[in-house]
Coordinates of C-alpha atoms and ligand atoms in Angstrom, one line a residue:
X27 CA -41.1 -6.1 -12.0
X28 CA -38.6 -4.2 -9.9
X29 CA -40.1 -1.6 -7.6
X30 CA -36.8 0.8 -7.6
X31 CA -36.4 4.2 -8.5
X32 CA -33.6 4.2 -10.0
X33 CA -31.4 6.5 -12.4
X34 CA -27.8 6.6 -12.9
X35 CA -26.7 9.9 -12.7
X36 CA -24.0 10.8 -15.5
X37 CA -24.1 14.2 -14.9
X38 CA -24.4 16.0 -10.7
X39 CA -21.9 17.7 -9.7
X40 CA -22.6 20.6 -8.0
X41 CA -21.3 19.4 -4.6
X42 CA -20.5 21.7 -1.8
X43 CA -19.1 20.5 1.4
X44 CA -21.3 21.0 4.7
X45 CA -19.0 21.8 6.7
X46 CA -15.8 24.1 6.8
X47 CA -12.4 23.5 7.9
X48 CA -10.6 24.0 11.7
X49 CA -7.8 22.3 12.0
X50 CA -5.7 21.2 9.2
X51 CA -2.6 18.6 8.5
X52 CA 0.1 19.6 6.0
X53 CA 0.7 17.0 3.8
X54 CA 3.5 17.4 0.6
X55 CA 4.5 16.0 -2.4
X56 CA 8.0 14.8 -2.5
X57 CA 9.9 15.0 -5.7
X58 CA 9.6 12.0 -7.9
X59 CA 12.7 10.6 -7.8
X60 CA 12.2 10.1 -4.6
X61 CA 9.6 9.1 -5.0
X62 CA 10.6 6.2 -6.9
X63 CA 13.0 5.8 -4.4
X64 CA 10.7 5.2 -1.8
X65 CA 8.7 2.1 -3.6
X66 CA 11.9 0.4 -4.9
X67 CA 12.6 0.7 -1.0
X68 CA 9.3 -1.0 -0.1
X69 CA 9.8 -3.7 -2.7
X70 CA 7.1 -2.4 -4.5
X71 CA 4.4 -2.8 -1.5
X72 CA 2.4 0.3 -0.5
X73 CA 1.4 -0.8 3.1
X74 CA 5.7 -0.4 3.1
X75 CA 5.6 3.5 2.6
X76 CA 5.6 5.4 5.1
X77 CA 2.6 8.0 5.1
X78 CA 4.3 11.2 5.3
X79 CA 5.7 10.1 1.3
X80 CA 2.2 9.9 0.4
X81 CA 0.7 12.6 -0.7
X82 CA -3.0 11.6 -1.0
X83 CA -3.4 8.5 0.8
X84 CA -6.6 6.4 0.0
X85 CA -5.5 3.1 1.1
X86 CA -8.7 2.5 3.1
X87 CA -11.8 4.7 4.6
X88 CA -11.2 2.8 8.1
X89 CA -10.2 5.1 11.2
X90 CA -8.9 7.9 8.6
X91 CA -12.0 10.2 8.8
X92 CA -11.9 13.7 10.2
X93 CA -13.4 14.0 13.8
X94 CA -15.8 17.2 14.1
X95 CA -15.3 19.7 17.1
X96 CA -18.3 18.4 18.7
X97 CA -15.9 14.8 18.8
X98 CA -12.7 16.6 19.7
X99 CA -15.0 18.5 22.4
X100 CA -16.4 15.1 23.6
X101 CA -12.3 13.5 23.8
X102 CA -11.9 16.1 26.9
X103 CA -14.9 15.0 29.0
X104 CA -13.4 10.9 28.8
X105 CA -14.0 9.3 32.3
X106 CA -11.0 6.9 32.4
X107 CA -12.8 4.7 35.2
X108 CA -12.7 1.0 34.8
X109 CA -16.3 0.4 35.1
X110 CA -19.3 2.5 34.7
X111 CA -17.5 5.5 33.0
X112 CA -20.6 7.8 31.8
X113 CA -19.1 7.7 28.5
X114 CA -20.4 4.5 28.1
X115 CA -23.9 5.6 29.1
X116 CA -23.7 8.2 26.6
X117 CA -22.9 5.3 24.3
X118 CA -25.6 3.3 25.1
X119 CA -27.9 6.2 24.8
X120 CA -26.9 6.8 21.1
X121 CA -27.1 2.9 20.3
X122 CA -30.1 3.0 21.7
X123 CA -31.4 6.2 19.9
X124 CA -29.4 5.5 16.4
X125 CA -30.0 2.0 16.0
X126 CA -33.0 0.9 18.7
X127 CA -31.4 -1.9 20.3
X128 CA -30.9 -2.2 24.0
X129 CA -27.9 -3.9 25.2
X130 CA -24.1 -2.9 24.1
X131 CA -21.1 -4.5 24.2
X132 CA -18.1 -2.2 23.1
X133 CA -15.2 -3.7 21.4
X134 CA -11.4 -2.3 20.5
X135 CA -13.0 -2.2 16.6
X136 CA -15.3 -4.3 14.5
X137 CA -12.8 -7.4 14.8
X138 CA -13.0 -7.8 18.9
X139 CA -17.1 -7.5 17.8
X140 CA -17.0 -10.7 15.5
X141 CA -14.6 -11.9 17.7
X142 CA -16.9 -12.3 20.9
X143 CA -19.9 -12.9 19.2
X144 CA -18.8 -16.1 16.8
X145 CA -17.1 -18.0 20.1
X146 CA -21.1 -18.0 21.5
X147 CA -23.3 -18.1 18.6
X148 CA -21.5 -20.9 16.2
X149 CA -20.6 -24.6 16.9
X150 CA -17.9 -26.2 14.9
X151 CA -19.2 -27.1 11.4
X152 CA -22.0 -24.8 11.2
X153 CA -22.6 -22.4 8.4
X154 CA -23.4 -18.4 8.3
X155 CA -24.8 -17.6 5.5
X156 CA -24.5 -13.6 4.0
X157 CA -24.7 -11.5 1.1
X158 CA -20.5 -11.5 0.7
X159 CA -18.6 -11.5 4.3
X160 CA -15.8 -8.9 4.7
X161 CA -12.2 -10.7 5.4
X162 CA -12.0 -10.3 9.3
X163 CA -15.7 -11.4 9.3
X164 CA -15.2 -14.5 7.3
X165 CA -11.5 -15.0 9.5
X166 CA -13.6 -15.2 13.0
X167 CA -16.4 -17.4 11.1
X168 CA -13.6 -20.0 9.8
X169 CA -11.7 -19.8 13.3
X170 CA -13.9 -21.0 15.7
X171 CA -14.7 -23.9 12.7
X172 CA -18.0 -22.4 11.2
X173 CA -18.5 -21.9 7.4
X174 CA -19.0 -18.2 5.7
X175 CA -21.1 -19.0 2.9
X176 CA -21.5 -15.6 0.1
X177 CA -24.9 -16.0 -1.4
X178 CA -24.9 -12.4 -2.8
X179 CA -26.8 -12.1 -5.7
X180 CA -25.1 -12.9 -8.9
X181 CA -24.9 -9.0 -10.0
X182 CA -22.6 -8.4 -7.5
X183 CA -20.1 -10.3 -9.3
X184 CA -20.5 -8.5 -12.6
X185 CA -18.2 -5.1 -12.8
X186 CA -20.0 -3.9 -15.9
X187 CA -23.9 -4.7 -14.3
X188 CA -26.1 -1.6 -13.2
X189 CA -28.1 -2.8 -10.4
X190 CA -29.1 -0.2 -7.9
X191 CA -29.4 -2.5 -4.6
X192 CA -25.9 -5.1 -5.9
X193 CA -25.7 -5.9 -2.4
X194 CA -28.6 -8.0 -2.1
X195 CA -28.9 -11.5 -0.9
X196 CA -30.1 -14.0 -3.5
X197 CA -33.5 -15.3 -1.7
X198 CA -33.4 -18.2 -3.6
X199 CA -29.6 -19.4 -3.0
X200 CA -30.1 -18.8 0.6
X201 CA -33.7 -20.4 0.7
X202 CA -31.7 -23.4 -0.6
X203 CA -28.9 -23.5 1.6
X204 CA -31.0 -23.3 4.6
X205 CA -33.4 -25.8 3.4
X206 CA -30.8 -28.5 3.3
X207 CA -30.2 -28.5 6.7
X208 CA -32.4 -25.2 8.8
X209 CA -30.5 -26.6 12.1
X210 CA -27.1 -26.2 10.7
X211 CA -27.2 -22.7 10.2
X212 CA -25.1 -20.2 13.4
X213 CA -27.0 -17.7 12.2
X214 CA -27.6 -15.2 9.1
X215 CA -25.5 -12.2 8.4
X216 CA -26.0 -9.3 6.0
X217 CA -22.9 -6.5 5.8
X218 CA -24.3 -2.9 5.1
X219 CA -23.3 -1.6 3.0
X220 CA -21.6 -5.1 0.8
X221 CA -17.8 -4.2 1.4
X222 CA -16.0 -6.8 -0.4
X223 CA -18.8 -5.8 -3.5
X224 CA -17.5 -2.5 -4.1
X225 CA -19.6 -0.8 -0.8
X226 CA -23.0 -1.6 -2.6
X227 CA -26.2 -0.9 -0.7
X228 CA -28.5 -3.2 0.2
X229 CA -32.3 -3.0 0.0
X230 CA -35.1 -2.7 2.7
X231 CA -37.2 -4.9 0.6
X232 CA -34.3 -7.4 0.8
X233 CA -33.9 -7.6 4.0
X234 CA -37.3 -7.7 4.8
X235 CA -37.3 -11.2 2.8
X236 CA -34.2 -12.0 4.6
X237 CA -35.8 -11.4 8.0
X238 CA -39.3 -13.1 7.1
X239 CA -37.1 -16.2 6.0
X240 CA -34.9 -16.3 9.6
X241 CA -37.8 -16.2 11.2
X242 CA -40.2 -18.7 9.6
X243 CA -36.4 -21.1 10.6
X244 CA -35.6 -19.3 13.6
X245 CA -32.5 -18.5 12.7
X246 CA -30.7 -15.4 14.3
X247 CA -30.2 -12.3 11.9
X248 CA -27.8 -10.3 12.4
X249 CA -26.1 -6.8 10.6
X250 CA -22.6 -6.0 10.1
X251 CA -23.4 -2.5 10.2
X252 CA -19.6 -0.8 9.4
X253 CA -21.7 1.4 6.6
X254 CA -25.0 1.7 7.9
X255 CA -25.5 5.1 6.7
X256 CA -24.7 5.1 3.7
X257 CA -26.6 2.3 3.7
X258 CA -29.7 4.4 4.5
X259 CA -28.9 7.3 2.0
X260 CA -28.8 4.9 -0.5
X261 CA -32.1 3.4 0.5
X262 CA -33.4 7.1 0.6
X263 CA -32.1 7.3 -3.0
X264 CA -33.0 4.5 -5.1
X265 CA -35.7 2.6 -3.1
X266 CA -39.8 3.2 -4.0
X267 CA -41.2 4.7 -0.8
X268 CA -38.3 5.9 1.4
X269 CA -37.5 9.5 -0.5
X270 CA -39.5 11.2 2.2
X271 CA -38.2 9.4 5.2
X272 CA -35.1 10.8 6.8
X273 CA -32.0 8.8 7.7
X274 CA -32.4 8.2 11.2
X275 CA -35.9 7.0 10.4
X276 CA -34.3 4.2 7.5
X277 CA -31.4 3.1 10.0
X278 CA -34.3 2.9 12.7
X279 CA -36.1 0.9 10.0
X280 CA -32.9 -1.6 8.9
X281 CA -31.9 -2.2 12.6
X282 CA -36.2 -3.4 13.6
X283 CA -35.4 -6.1 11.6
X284 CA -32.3 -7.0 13.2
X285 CA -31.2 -9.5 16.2
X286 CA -28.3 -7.0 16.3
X287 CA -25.7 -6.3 15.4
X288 CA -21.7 -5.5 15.2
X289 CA -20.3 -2.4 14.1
X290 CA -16.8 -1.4 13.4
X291 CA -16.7 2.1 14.3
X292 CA -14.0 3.5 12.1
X293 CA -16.5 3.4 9.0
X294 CA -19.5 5.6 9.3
X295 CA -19.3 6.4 12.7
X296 CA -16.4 8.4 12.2
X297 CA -13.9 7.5 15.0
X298 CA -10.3 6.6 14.5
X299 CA -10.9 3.7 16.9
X300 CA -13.9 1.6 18.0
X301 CA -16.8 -1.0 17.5
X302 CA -19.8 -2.7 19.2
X303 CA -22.2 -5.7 19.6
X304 CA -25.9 -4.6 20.2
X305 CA -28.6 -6.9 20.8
X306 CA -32.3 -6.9 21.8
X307 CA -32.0 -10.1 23.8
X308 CA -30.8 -10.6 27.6
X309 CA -30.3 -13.7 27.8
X310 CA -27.9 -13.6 24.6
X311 CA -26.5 -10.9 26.2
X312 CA -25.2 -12.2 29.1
X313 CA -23.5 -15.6 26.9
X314 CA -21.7 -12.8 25.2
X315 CA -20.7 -10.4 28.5
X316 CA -18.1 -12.6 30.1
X317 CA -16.2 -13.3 26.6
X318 CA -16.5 -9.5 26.1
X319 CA -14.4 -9.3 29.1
X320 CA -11.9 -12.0 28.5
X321 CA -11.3 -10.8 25.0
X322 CA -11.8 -7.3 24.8
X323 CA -11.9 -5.3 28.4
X324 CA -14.9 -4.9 31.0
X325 CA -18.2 -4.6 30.0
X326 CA -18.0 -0.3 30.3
X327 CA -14.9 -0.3 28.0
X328 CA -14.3 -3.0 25.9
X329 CA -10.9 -1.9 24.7
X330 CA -11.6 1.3 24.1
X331 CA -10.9 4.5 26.4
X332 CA -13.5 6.5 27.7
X333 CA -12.8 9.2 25.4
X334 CA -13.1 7.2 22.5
X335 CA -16.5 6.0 23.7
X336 CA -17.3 9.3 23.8
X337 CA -16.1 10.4 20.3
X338 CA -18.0 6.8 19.3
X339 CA -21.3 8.4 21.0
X340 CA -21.4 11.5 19.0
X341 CA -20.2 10.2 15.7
X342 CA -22.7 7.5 15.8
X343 CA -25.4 10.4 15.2
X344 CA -23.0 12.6 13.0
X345 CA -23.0 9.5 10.8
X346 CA -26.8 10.2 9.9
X347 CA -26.6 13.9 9.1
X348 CA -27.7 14.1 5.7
X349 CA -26.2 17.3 4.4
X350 CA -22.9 15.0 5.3
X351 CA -23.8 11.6 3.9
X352 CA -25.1 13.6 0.6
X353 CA -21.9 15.4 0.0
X354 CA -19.7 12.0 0.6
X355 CA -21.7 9.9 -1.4
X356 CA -21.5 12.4 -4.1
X357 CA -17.8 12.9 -3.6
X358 CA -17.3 9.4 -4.3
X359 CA -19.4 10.0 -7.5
X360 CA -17.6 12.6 -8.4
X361 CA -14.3 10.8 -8.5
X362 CA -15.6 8.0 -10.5
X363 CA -17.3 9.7 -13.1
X364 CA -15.1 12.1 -13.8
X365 CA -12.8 9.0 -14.1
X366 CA -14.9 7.0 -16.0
X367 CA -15.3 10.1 -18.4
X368 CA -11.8 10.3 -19.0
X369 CA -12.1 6.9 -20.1
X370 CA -10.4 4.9 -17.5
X371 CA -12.7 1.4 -17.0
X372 CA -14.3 1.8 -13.2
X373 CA -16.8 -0.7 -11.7
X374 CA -20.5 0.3 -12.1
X375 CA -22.4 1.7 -10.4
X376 CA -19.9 3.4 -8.3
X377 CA -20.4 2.5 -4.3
X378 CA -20.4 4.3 -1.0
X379 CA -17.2 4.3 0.3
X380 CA -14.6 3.7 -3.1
X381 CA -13.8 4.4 -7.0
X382 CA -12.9 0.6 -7.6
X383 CA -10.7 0.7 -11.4
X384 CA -10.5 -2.0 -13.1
X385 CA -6.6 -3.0 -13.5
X386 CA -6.6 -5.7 -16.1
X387 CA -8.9 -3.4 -18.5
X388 CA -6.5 -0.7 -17.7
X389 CA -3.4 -2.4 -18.2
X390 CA -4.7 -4.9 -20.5
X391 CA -0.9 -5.8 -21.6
X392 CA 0.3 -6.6 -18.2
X393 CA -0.7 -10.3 -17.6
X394 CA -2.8 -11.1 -14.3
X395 CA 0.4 -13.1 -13.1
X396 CA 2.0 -10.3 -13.4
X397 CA 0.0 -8.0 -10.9
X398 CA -1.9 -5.7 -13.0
X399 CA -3.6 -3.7 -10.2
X400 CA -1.1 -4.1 -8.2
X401 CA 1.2 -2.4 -10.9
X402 CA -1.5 -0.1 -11.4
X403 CA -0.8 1.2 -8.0
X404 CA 2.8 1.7 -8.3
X405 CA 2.6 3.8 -11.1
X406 CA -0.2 5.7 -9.6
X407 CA 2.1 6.2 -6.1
X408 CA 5.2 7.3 -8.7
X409 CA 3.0 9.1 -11.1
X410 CA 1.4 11.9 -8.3
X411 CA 2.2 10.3 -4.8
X412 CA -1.0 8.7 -4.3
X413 CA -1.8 5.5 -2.8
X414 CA -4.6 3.2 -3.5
X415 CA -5.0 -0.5 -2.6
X416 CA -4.5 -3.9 -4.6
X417 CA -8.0 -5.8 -4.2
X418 CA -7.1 -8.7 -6.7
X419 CA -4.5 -11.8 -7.9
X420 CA -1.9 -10.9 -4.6
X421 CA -4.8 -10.3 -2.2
X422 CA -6.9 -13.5 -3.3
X423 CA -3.3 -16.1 -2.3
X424 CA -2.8 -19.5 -3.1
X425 CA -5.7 -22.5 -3.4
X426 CA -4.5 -24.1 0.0
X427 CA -4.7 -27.5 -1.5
X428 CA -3.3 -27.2 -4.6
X429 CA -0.6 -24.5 -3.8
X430 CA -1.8 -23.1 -7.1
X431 CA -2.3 -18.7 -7.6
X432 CA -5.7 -17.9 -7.3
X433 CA -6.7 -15.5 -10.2
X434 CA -9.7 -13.6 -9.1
X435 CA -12.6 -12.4 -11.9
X436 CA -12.3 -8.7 -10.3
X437 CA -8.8 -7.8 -10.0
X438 CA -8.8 -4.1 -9.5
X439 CA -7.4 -1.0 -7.8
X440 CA -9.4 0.6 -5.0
X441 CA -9.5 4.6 -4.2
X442 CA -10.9 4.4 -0.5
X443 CA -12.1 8.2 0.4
X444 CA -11.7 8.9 4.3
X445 CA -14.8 11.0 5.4
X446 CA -14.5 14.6 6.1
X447 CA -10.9 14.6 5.0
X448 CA -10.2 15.9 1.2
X449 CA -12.3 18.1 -0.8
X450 CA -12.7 18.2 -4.9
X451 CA -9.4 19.9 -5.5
X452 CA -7.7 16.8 -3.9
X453 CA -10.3 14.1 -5.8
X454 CA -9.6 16.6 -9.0
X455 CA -5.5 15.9 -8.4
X456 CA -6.3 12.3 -8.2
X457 CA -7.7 12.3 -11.5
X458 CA -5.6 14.1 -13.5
X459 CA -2.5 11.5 -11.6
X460 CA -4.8 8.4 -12.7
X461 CA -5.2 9.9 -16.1
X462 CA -1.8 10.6 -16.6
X463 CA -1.0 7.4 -15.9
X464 CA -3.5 6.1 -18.4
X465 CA -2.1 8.3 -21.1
X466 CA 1.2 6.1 -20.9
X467 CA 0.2 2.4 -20.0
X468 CA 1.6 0.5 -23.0
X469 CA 4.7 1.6 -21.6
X470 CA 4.2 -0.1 -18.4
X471 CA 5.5 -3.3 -17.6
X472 CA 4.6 -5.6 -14.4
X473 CA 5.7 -7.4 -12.0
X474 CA 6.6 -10.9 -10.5
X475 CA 7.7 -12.0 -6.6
X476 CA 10.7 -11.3 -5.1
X477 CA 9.7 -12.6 -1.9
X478 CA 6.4 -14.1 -1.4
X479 CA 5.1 -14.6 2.6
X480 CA 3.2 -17.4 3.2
X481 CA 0.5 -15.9 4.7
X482 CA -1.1 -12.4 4.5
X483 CA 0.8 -11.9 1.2
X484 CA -0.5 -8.8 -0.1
X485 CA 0.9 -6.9 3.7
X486 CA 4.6 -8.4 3.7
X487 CA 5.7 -10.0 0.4
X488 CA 8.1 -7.8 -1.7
X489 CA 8.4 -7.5 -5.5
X490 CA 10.3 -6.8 -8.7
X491 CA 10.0 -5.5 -11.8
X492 CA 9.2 -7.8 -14.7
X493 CA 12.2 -7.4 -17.7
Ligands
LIG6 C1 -13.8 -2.8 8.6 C2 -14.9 -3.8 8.6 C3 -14.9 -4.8 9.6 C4 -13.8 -5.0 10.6 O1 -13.7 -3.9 11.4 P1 -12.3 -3.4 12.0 O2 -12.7 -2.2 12.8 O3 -11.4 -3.1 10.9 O4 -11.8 -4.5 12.9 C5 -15.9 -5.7 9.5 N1 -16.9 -5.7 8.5 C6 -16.9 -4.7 7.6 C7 -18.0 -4.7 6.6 C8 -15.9 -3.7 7.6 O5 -15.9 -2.8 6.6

């Protein structure tokens, strides 16, 4: 029997923001012939447009969150030494306090993070085993010749599936994937909350397994922790037990678990730049120092300026306010089910950080060859000036052996919300564009190549309409 407290909520919605707004950006609407314009000019491609066209951008919640006045405050006292800047020990001190580990590493983002810490912990032709890695993860696995293995349980692959914890590690896969060879395995890797699954949450319960099962094969676990709050308010949430514990107290309780971990710094923590390795272990720690330093900058810095160690300090516990995750979490919500309401097909349940919709069921006319998400998007970007993100047939490439497309189960547009950033008037806008959209999809066609790169297709390759 499943121990989970667990309802889906169809109807919340009173959300009020816990915080009020300082500083603004102006942001406008260009006409919609130009805006047309603007994506026959970018051959169709979004990451082509240039942001001030956009009216609503939600391309991606990475670096694009608001910084509070206690971070802006904190970008004035940066010490710009080269070593030993006290911004570092104030980001040590929050590490240390957030997340209990010991040791830090900082990195320019999450990437420089993976970076330093494959080159030491994997040898060619070993495996690292995870619930589903995210892209740059699986990247720095692959390059220095390990093997990022998904074992995610099978939920997580079904759009339509309720499951309140669909970021889970199947037990049994990985029980049989270490059992076939313990020695060959770098080292085990759970991402909080499951990106590349929507932003699902993963359970306490889960990774206590996870951790009893490293331990028993001494194996090294480790947490990409990009989302660990959300993470925890999730946890809080849905899991039997942890309704009365506060955040700090469930990140506190993820992290004891933990060899360390890597953290990209733009997610939860709220900065526009910045990541970390933490780690209990010395001796691990100083394998990993002198890459740190060819890679990414001295130990005190890491690629980042003082001041953005700083803002990293302070945002790390921002993160965990509660009032905040609440009001994110639920502004997610809000977007998806007033979407799903309207009848537009979403993935269930709806995660953390993203409203994922669910292009071919939207535009069930438009053949996967023919990029439905993707065309999704456009219309979307014409429709109201909005921009969301392919996650489907263009992003997924070519089989490198055969040459032939790749068409991916989930093809589907995501609706990234930055934190701190828009409130419900902006989510309502996006709603009534997407719905709008939906009221005239028969008449929309798809589209095909007009120039294809060979690599990193869905950045640089250019498109046009199908006839
Ligand atoms: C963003 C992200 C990364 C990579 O971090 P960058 O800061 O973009 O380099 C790694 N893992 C997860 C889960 C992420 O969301």
């Amino acid at each position: 029997m499943r121990q989970i407290a667990w309802c889906t909520l169809t109807y919340i919605f009173m959300i009020y923001p816990p915080y009020k707004i300082k500083v603004i950006e102006k942001i406008s609407l260009i006409p919609r012939k130009e805006r047309e314009e603007r994506i026959r000019e970018a051959g169709y491609n979004l990451f082509s447009l240039q942001s001030k066209d956009i009216y609503i951008d939600l391309l991606t919640d990475s670096g694009t969150g608001a910084m509070s006045d206690n971070q802006w405050a904190g970008i004035m006292l940066g010490d710009e030494s080269y070593a030993g800047s006290i911004n570092f020990k104030h980001l040590e001190e929050a590490v240390k306090s957030v997340m209990g580990f010991k040791y830090v590493l900082p990195t320019h983002q999450g990437r420089g993070a993976e970076q330093v810490l494959d080159k030491i912990l994997i040898k060619s032709g070993q495996v690292v085993p995870g619930n589903m890695h995210f892209d740059t993860t699986r990247a720095h696995i692959e390059n220095v010749g390990g093997r990022a293995i998904d074992c995610a349980i099978e939920e997580a692959y079904q759009p339509d599936t309720e499951n309140p914890f669909k970021g889970n590690i199947d037990i049994s896969k990985l029980e049989n994937l270490i059992n076939k060879d313990p020695k060959n395995i770098a080292y085990i890797l759970i991402t909080v909350t499951c990106n590349n699954g929507g932003g699902q949450p993963v359970s306490l319960e889960n990774i206590r397994h996870v951790h009893e099962i490293a331990k028993k094969n001494n194996i090294p676990l480790f947490v990409d922790a990009a989302r660990y709050a959300e993470n925890a308010f999730f946890i809080k949430e849905r899991e039997v037990g942890y309704k009365n514990k506060s955040i700090p107290e469930i990140v506190k309780e993820m992290m004891s678990y933990m060899d360390g971990c890597t953290v990209s710094a733009k997610k939860d923590a709220i900065t526009n730049i910045g990541g970390f390795i933490a780690l209990n272990d010395k001796k691990l720690y100083n394998k990993l120092a002198p890459k740190n330093v060819l890679f990414e900058g001295f130990i005190t810095y890491g690629g980042m300026a003082g001041r953005d160690m700083e803002a990293l300090a302070r945002g790390l516990f921002e993160g965990t306010d509660e009032d905040y995750l609440r009001y994110r979490i639920d502004q997610v919500r809000y977007l998806g089910e007033k979407l799903s309401n309207a009848g537009i097909p979403i993935m269930k349940p709806i995660g953390g950080h993203a409203v994922f919709i669910n292009g071919r069921a939207f535009l069930p006319h438009v053949k996967q060859e023919n990029f439905s998400s993707q065309t999704l998007c456009v219309e979307c970007y014409i429709e109201g000036g909005i921009r969301g993100v392919e996650v489907g047939t263009i992003l997924a490439g070519r089989n490198q052996k055969t040459g032939e497309n790749i068409y991916p189960k989930l093809d589907l547009m995501r609706l990234a919300i930055p934190r701190r950033v828009y409130c419900r008037e902006h989510l309502d806008y996006v709603c009534e564009t997407v719905i709008n959209v939906y009221k005239r999809r028969e008449k929309i066609k798809g589209f095909e190549f007009d120039f294809e790169s060979p690599t990193l297709r869905h950045f640089l390759s250019t498109f046009k309409k199908v006839k």
